[in-house]
């Protein structure tokens, strides 16, 4: 009762201060008087407005003011980032967690602060790749829902983001779509919804949600999220333009570094390790805690032959950000150097990380399946990845399943999945390599040659282990036969065409030539309808 009475007294005092300041400003505006008096009254009113605005930032719509706005500093910075869905520094997040945890101990009925605490735990775990924070995030978010079971969008959006972090994209989609059904104009739900759609392989819905997000909210976080979707659809130029804009819009070092890392990833996928290296180093200069940039730099250094530097940077990245995919890359780097003992050490570490994640509700089936296919049991990989693909039929899951089937000897089914992955639109050298190798095993030399060439043209450094194998396989296939491909009757197309030119100079009614010409550009990406957005950073909201 005493806690409740104190909260009521505090709320009443704040409301009284606001009303008093507003009345003073109105009286001063109506009555002429010295300029300093007017200035003081306006300043008082503005200060009160800032106070109320700060409280509204961290509470759900319709609730009265509860937690006081934090003073400028780490807590305020982290709160602004968390509520905007933007990255925050680990130090600021730690301060925010301590602040909100202390508040809810004495104010357990503050649903908004519980939601903020849960989101801060989630972001803290994501920033450090430490899934042990996820159960704490879930506890705080569900506590918020217990306090306010209805119309608690903050907690539901937080739970959707948590489901994405655990790779449970179906649950994330359900939660985010539930919020959208009630409040489609609430922009904070769209990042979680977009990630869920992408994880489920629903590219069209993800692209549509991106456009809705950009219509509702600009800024670095939204632009970076949109660029990721465009990259997955193969629209690299659009993705690059958005990321350049995101760098200009960033209002904090972690935000800017995140956009620079994404630019580095784009350069890497284009087979430009030197350009990628420049972006990753810029990210580290902007935010030394951008440990994803360390892993990207290691990947680029390995491609450039600087394997000792790559090992050092991988180890540094993993010490701060132990993501299973980084551990797999480091193990494969050692394997490429013939250091099988060191490789096995890191492969064992990968299993340990996946087991820890599993305890905390994270499903690492995709990276584990990829690992098992190349370094463990292919049948186990197929079993794991079939379940993953059925639950989350993304292009990445489709490709991983295709490769596992190939490794297990199921070539026909593997090729069917590989084709679906490469037809998704994503320009991924690994996808092309997998399809090419399966086609080669099936004796389909011509398509295999095209796919392997495409893999090496897209990114000749896509894997320290597999890229050399792609070059060897392509060399083994040799050059295509002279005279061009043969038709179904065994004739060479080029020779047949040369022979017919003299006999039918103007009356060829077959239509093949004109048909081929008119359809020569069918492989290009058609223009997609979307609203023209201003390109100048100053025109972007938020």
XYZ file of C-alpha atoms in Angstrom:
542
model
C 0.000 0.000 0.000
C 2.816 2.418 0.838
C 4.450 1.770 -2.589
C 1.158 2.384 -4.362
C 0.513 5.563 -2.376
C 4.005 6.852 -3.159
C 3.481 6.203 -6.866
C 0.137 8.001 -6.800
C 1.623 10.981 -4.957
C 4.500 11.173 -7.433
C 2.196 10.978 -10.425
C -0.093 13.618 -8.961
C 2.859 15.903 -8.309
C 4.076 15.595 -11.894
C 0.644 16.296 -13.312
C 0.251 19.297 -11.022
C 3.643 20.640 -12.130
C 2.677 20.263 -15.771
C -0.693 21.981 -15.313
C 0.861 24.765 -13.294
C 3.561 25.377 -15.904
C 1.010 25.355 -18.737
C -1.268 27.813 -16.897
C 1.677 30.099 -16.189
C 2.667 30.095 -19.837
C -0.897 30.897 -20.920
C -1.230 33.775 -18.421
C 2.083 35.218 -19.505
C 1.150 34.939 -23.170
C -2.130 36.857 -22.584
C -0.700 39.633 -20.404
C 1.995 42.021 -21.602
C 5.035 42.153 -19.396
C 8.828 42.213 -19.439
C 10.481 39.851 -21.907
C 12.475 37.954 -19.227
C 9.235 36.919 -17.482
C 7.839 35.529 -20.730
C 11.085 33.741 -21.457
C 11.152 32.105 -18.006
C 7.556 30.917 -18.316
C 8.174 29.434 -21.761
C 11.309 27.689 -20.535
C 9.413 26.204 -17.602
C 6.688 24.929 -19.937
C 9.240 23.467 -22.317
C 11.052 21.719 -19.483
C 7.799 20.199 -18.306
C 7.011 19.078 -21.844
C 10.404 17.394 -22.131
C 9.766 15.642 -18.804
C 6.397 14.340 -19.940
C 7.792 13.377 -23.367
C 10.574 11.385 -21.730
C 8.077 9.478 -19.641
C 5.863 8.781 -22.649
C 8.847 7.382 -24.532
C 9.070 4.381 -22.220
C 5.430 3.687 -21.441
C 2.691 2.115 -23.539
C -0.058 4.225 -24.997
C -2.917 4.957 -22.662
C -1.016 4.515 -19.391
C -0.216 7.261 -16.950
C 3.368 8.381 -16.303
C 5.297 5.874 -14.216
C 9.071 5.633 -14.435
C 10.898 8.976 -14.384
C 12.935 9.870 -17.470
C 16.619 9.027 -17.032
C 19.195 11.766 -16.747
C 21.413 12.283 -19.814
C 24.053 9.584 -19.924
C 24.408 5.835 -20.522
C 20.883 4.923 -19.365
C 19.258 7.555 -21.573
C 21.380 6.555 -24.577
C 20.554 2.880 -24.178
C 16.860 3.614 -23.623
C 16.694 5.669 -26.805
C 18.426 2.917 -28.786
C 16.354 0.054 -27.361
C 13.026 1.793 -27.942
C 14.113 2.642 -31.507
C 15.270 -0.892 -32.302
C 18.843 0.329 -32.792
C 22.121 -1.143 -31.498
C 23.478 0.195 -28.223
C 26.856 -0.232 -26.568
C 27.287 -3.026 -24.033
C 28.211 -0.525 -21.322
C 25.087 1.552 -21.901
C 22.916 -1.566 -21.948
C 24.388 -2.735 -18.655
C 23.566 0.637 -17.117
C 19.997 0.514 -18.446
C 19.474 -3.012 -17.100
C 20.676 -1.971 -13.636
C 18.469 1.120 -13.697
C 15.258 -0.658 -14.783
C 15.880 -3.658 -12.500
C 16.232 -1.347 -9.500
C 13.055 0.509 -10.493
C 10.812 -2.544 -10.932
C 11.936 -3.937 -7.580
C 10.099 -1.078 -5.921
C 7.509 -0.535 -8.690
C 6.479 -4.055 -9.782
C 3.291 -2.734 -11.394
C 5.128 -0.718 -14.056
C 4.502 -2.825 -17.169
C 6.425 -0.417 -19.423
C 9.608 -0.702 -17.378
C 9.330 -4.491 -17.372
C 9.100 -4.382 -21.189
C 12.126 -2.084 -21.412
C 14.075 -4.365 -19.073
C 13.239 -7.407 -21.186
C 14.242 -5.674 -24.412
C 17.492 -4.518 -22.804
C 18.308 -8.076 -21.715
C 17.638 -9.260 -25.271
C 19.844 -6.592 -26.840
C 22.588 -7.308 -24.302
C 22.531 -10.981 -25.212
C 22.534 -10.217 -28.927
C 25.415 -7.757 -28.688
C 27.572 -10.341 -26.900
C 26.183 -13.504 -28.587
C 25.346 -14.678 -25.073
C 22.081 -16.590 -25.106
C 22.061 -16.833 -21.302
C 20.385 -13.407 -21.336
C 17.418 -14.720 -23.314
C 15.608 -16.500 -20.449
C 15.920 -13.291 -18.408
C 14.526 -11.304 -21.327
C 11.582 -13.669 -21.622
C 10.890 -13.510 -17.879
C 10.798 -9.691 -17.860
C 8.655 -9.451 -21.005
C 6.140 -11.997 -19.711
C 6.056 -10.171 -16.382
C 5.050 -7.057 -18.319
C 2.223 -9.020 -19.938
C 1.082 -10.294 -16.530
C 0.833 -6.714 -15.284
C -0.930 -5.559 -18.439
C -2.398 -8.517 -20.355
C -4.217 -6.472 -23.014
C -2.895 -3.925 -25.517
C 0.686 -4.384 -24.341
C 2.374 -3.989 -27.713
C 5.800 -3.240 -26.218
C 5.991 -6.635 -24.529
C 4.585 -8.501 -27.545
C 7.064 -6.849 -29.919
C 9.853 -7.688 -27.487
C 8.764 -11.335 -27.437
C 8.677 -11.373 -31.250
C 12.244 -10.057 -31.376
C 13.253 -12.682 -28.812
C 11.688 -15.436 -30.946
C 13.734 -14.211 -33.923
C 16.908 -14.298 -31.836
C 16.081 -17.913 -30.991
C 15.438 -18.628 -34.693
C 11.768 -19.392 -34.039
C 10.550 -17.308 -36.953
C 7.052 -18.748 -37.038
C 6.377 -17.654 -33.456
C 7.880 -14.233 -34.192
C 5.600 -13.793 -37.189
C 2.513 -14.722 -35.164
C 3.339 -12.232 -32.420
C 4.246 -9.381 -34.765
C 1.238 -9.927 -37.019
C -0.980 -9.875 -33.925
C 0.302 -6.399 -33.065
C -0.077 -5.245 -36.674
C -3.725 -6.368 -36.731
C -4.415 -3.933 -33.876
C -1.975 -1.139 -34.679
C -0.582 -1.249 -38.215
C 0.881 2.233 -37.790
C 3.160 1.216 -34.931
C 6.529 1.241 -36.681
C 8.443 -0.619 -33.963
C 6.757 -3.915 -34.879
C 8.085 -3.981 -38.446
C 11.768 -4.852 -37.808
C 10.702 -8.012 -35.969
C 8.097 -8.801 -38.637
C 10.612 -8.331 -41.465
C 13.158 -10.627 -39.818
C 10.474 -13.261 -39.252
C 9.352 -13.158 -42.899
C 12.970 -13.418 -44.082
C 13.629 -16.359 -41.782
C 10.570 -18.109 -43.206
C 11.628 -17.488 -46.801
C 8.686 -15.158 -47.479
C 10.588 -12.623 -49.569
C 7.524 -10.834 -50.926
C 6.034 -10.180 -47.495
C 9.409 -9.052 -46.193
C 9.798 -6.552 -49.043
C 6.279 -5.224 -48.504
C 6.903 -4.821 -44.775
C 10.122 -2.947 -45.557
C 8.216 -0.410 -47.633
C 5.712 0.024 -44.800
C 8.550 0.544 -42.335
C 10.230 3.182 -44.500
C 6.925 4.980 -44.971
C 6.453 5.116 -41.201
C 9.987 5.674 -39.995
C 13.348 6.560 -41.474
C 16.716 6.669 -39.770
C 19.740 4.396 -39.754
C 18.088 1.390 -38.096
C 15.233 1.236 -40.624
C 17.514 1.784 -43.594
C 19.911 -0.945 -42.466
C 17.036 -3.388 -42.013
C 15.678 -2.548 -45.473
C 19.108 -3.008 -47.044
C 19.354 -6.526 -45.640
C 16.083 -7.509 -47.322
C 17.180 -5.956 -50.627
C 20.486 -7.841 -50.410
C 18.671 -11.142 -49.863
C 16.603 -10.501 -52.991
C 19.704 -9.800 -55.059
C 19.126 -6.043 -55.292
C 22.674 -5.165 -54.327
C 22.756 -1.661 -55.782
C 19.630 -0.706 -53.848
C 21.033 -2.257 -50.687
C 24.317 -0.379 -51.067
C 22.529 2.948 -51.596
C 20.400 2.455 -48.481
C 23.430 1.553 -46.383
C 25.327 4.632 -47.543
C 22.314 6.671 -46.483
C 22.180 4.807 -43.156
C 25.792 5.758 -42.431
C 24.849 9.419 -42.934
C 21.796 9.122 -40.682
C 23.457 7.283 -37.807
C 23.182 9.144 -34.508
C 25.471 6.866 -32.483
C 28.707 4.963 -33.001
C 27.048 1.495 -32.794
C 24.453 2.523 -35.408
C 27.076 3.809 -37.834
C 29.298 0.788 -37.282
C 26.401 -1.588 -37.986
C 25.793 0.080 -41.365
C 29.514 -0.029 -42.202
C 29.680 -3.735 -41.340
C 26.733 -4.355 -43.660
C 28.550 -2.454 -46.419
C 31.577 -4.647 -45.806
C 29.423 -7.768 -46.099
C 28.083 -6.530 -49.436
C 31.596 -5.925 -50.761
C 32.650 -9.375 -49.563
C 29.737 -11.053 -51.362
C 30.759 -9.259 -54.564
C 34.216 -10.821 -54.293
C 35.952 -7.580 -53.255
C 37.944 -8.469 -50.121
C 40.025 -5.288 -50.241
C 36.915 -3.107 -50.365
C 35.283 -5.169 -47.632
C 38.395 -4.780 -45.491
C 38.182 -0.994 -45.784
C 34.552 -0.980 -44.589
C 35.249 -3.293 -41.652
C 38.205 -1.181 -40.543
C 36.063 1.959 -40.780
C 33.490 0.241 -38.569
C 36.149 -0.606 -35.976
C 37.433 2.961 -35.987
C 33.876 4.166 -35.412
C 33.099 1.640 -32.683
C 35.918 -0.578 -31.365
C 33.213 -2.822 -29.863
C 31.878 -3.708 -33.346
C 33.155 -7.256 -33.024
C 31.258 -8.442 -36.101
C 33.664 -6.214 -38.047
C 36.573 -8.196 -36.587
C 35.140 -11.417 -37.994
C 34.536 -9.727 -41.349
C 38.088 -8.423 -41.385
C 39.366 -11.931 -40.632
C 37.361 -13.320 -43.562
C 38.823 -10.687 -45.886
C 42.375 -11.238 -44.640
C 42.071 -14.975 -45.275
C 40.958 -14.252 -48.852
C 43.982 -11.990 -49.328
C 46.349 -14.712 -48.105
C 47.004 -13.087 -44.706
C 46.051 -16.194 -42.751
C 47.984 -15.377 -39.578
C 46.206 -12.024 -39.340
C 42.919 -13.789 -40.059
C 43.466 -16.256 -37.213
C 44.236 -13.418 -34.816
C 41.115 -11.464 -35.747
C 38.860 -14.523 -35.630
C 40.131 -15.322 -32.138
C 39.546 -11.724 -31.030
C 36.042 -11.697 -32.508
C 35.076 -15.019 -30.937
C 36.358 -13.962 -27.518
C 33.812 -11.114 -27.531
C 31.154 -12.448 -29.894
C 31.158 -16.280 -29.890
C 28.749 -16.865 -32.752
C 28.733 -20.471 -34.004
C 29.250 -19.391 -37.616
C 32.475 -17.583 -36.688
C 33.729 -20.671 -34.877
C 32.983 -22.784 -37.959
C 34.848 -20.340 -40.204
C 37.898 -20.396 -37.935
C 37.900 -24.206 -37.860
C 37.753 -24.295 -41.650
C 40.589 -21.762 -41.857
C 42.796 -24.123 -39.830
C 41.598 -27.041 -41.978
C 42.595 -25.197 -45.164
C 46.133 -24.974 -43.766
C 46.295 -28.680 -42.957
C 46.050 -28.004 -39.192
C 43.463 -30.695 -38.553
C 44.029 -30.832 -34.800
C 43.336 -27.124 -34.390
C 40.337 -27.447 -36.684
C 38.870 -30.251 -34.535
C 39.340 -28.118 -31.411
C 37.152 -25.390 -32.866
C 34.636 -27.830 -34.264
C 34.242 -29.206 -30.726
C 33.789 -25.624 -29.525
C 31.024 -25.199 -32.096
C 29.151 -28.169 -30.632
C 29.551 -26.718 -27.125
C 28.150 -23.351 -28.176
C 25.202 -24.981 -29.928
C 24.458 -27.062 -26.828
C 24.532 -23.942 -24.634
C 22.252 -22.134 -27.039
C 19.858 -25.071 -27.014
C 19.536 -24.847 -23.230
C 18.543 -21.201 -23.656
C 15.957 -21.913 -26.329
C 18.040 -21.103 -29.423
C 17.796 -23.386 -32.458
C 21.197 -23.570 -34.211
C 20.031 -26.260 -36.637
C 21.166 -24.375 -39.744
C 24.807 -23.877 -38.799
C 24.964 -27.315 -37.161
C 23.557 -28.923 -40.302
C 26.133 -27.184 -42.469
C 28.864 -28.339 -40.118
C 27.657 -31.944 -40.036
C 27.351 -32.108 -43.827
C 31.024 -31.231 -44.380
C 32.728 -32.336 -41.176
C 30.481 -34.845 -39.450
C 27.625 -37.174 -40.324
C 25.805 -36.381 -43.573
C 22.695 -38.439 -42.639
C 22.505 -36.553 -39.352
C 22.774 -33.295 -41.297
C 19.920 -34.346 -43.596
C 17.678 -35.218 -40.661
C 18.426 -31.958 -38.896
C 18.091 -29.779 -41.976
C 14.900 -31.393 -43.233
C 13.236 -30.402 -39.967
C 14.739 -26.920 -40.222
C 13.604 -26.467 -43.823
C 10.049 -27.593 -43.060
C 9.845 -25.152 -40.146
C 11.687 -22.268 -41.847
C 11.807 -22.760 -45.637
C 14.296 -19.987 -46.370
C 16.766 -20.108 -49.291
C 19.589 -20.693 -46.805
C 17.816 -23.722 -45.327
C 16.968 -25.018 -48.809
C 20.591 -24.762 -49.933
C 21.965 -26.378 -46.774
C 19.521 -29.273 -47.127
C 20.472 -29.703 -50.792
C 24.145 -29.999 -49.917
C 23.523 -32.408 -47.037
C 21.475 -34.642 -49.363
C 24.295 -34.583 -51.900
C 26.813 -35.553 -49.235
C 24.503 -38.375 -48.143
C 24.200 -39.664 -51.715
C 20.693 -38.401 -52.541
C 21.632 -36.466 -55.668
C 18.272 -36.027 -57.380
C 16.460 -34.607 -54.352
C 19.512 -32.537 -53.522
C 19.499 -30.952 -56.973
C 15.791 -30.097 -56.713
C 16.408 -28.181 -53.469
C 19.588 -26.563 -54.817
C 17.726 -25.174 -57.819
C 15.069 -23.635 -55.591
C 17.762 -21.946 -53.503
C 19.569 -20.440 -56.493
C 16.276 -19.367 -58.078
C 15.389 -17.306 -54.990
C 17.220 -14.297 -56.448
C 19.946 -14.076 -53.817
C 23.398 -13.754 -55.390
C 25.241 -16.296 -53.278
C 28.417 -17.989 -54.496
C 27.931 -20.886 -52.085
C 24.485 -21.650 -53.523
C 25.912 -21.738 -57.056
C 28.826 -23.922 -55.994
C 26.545 -26.457 -54.318
C 24.276 -26.734 -57.355
C 27.243 -27.000 -59.717
C 28.853 -29.802 -57.744
C 25.603 -31.774 -57.590
C 25.090 -31.360 -61.338
C 28.678 -32.497 -61.939
C 28.072 -35.631 -59.870
C 24.973 -36.341 -61.989
C 26.997 -36.033 -65.200
C 25.344 -32.754 -66.238
C 28.575 -31.128 -67.392
C 27.215 -28.036 -69.139
C 24.990 -26.748 -66.291
C 27.648 -27.735 -63.769
C 30.220 -25.658 -65.646
C 27.878 -22.658 -65.724
C 27.132 -22.847 -61.999
C 30.750 -23.247 -60.953
C 31.734 -20.346 -63.179
C 28.955 -18.273 -61.656
C 30.151 -19.107 -58.132
C 33.696 -17.989 -58.901
C 32.542 -14.880 -60.759
C 30.258 -13.898 -57.882
C 32.943 -14.332 -55.236
C 36.141 -16.287 -55.989
C 36.956 -16.266 -52.249
C 33.598 -17.493 -50.921
C 35.175 -20.239 -48.790
C 38.776 -20.986 -47.836
C 37.990 -24.692 -48.223
C 35.394 -24.842 -51.011
C 36.579 -22.104 -53.395
C 39.767 -24.055 -54.296
C 37.609 -27.149 -54.800
C 35.354 -25.184 -57.164
C 38.382 -24.192 -59.263
C 39.598 -27.801 -59.398
C 36.168 -29.100 -60.380
C 35.827 -26.472 -63.115
C 39.253 -27.353 -64.502
C 38.334 -31.037 -64.497
C 35.202 -30.326 -66.509
C 37.341 -28.707 -69.187
C 36.204 -26.421 -71.951
C 32.808 -26.864 -73.663
C 32.844 -28.747 -76.989
C 33.720 -26.748 -80.097
C 30.929 -25.449 -82.299
C 28.459 -24.803 -79.503
C 25.884 -27.050 -77.845
C 24.206 -29.892 -79.725
C 20.463 -30.185 -80.119
C 18.402 -33.254 -79.257
C 19.253 -34.891 -82.627
C 22.990 -34.465 -82.146
C 23.419 -31.548 -84.542
C 25.600 -28.611 -83.581
C 23.395 -25.525 -83.392
C 25.981 -23.112 -84.768
C 26.701 -25.277 -87.825
C 23.001 -25.779 -88.555
C 22.391 -22.060 -88.415
C 25.318 -21.351 -90.787
C 24.017 -23.893 -93.276
C 20.528 -22.438 -93.312
C 21.513 -18.817 -93.846
C 22.073 -19.245 -97.593
C 18.998 -21.367 -98.277
C 16.472 -19.163 -96.481
C 17.470 -15.543 -96.851
C 14.150 -13.910 -96.178
C 11.410 -16.386 -95.468
C 12.322 -18.197 -92.259
C 8.979 -18.762 -90.582
C 10.265 -20.770 -87.632
C 10.270 -17.723 -85.365
C 13.181 -19.034 -83.304
C 15.481 -16.113 -84.008
C 13.007 -13.395 -83.166
C 11.763 -15.299 -80.134
C 15.268 -15.637 -78.791
C 15.915 -11.957 -79.337
C 12.735 -10.801 -77.651
C 13.362 -12.933 -74.580
C 17.064 -12.250 -74.200
C 16.531 -10.049 -71.153
C 14.107 -12.229 -69.225
C 16.750 -12.926 -66.591
C 16.897 -9.305 -65.514
C 15.170 -8.191 -62.349
C 11.992 -6.330 -63.350
C 11.429 -2.900 -61.936
C 9.574 -3.177 -58.642
C 6.865 -0.683 -57.683
C 7.829 1.314 -54.666
C 7.467 4.898 -53.630
C 10.270 7.242 -54.531
C 12.034 8.263 -51.378
C 14.133 11.413 -51.005
C 17.821 10.664 -51.321
C 19.122 13.471 -49.150
C 19.674 12.501 -45.524
C 18.150 15.773 -44.345
C 14.790 14.726 -45.795
C 14.624 11.453 -43.908
C 12.490 11.341 -40.771
C 13.859 10.149 -37.465
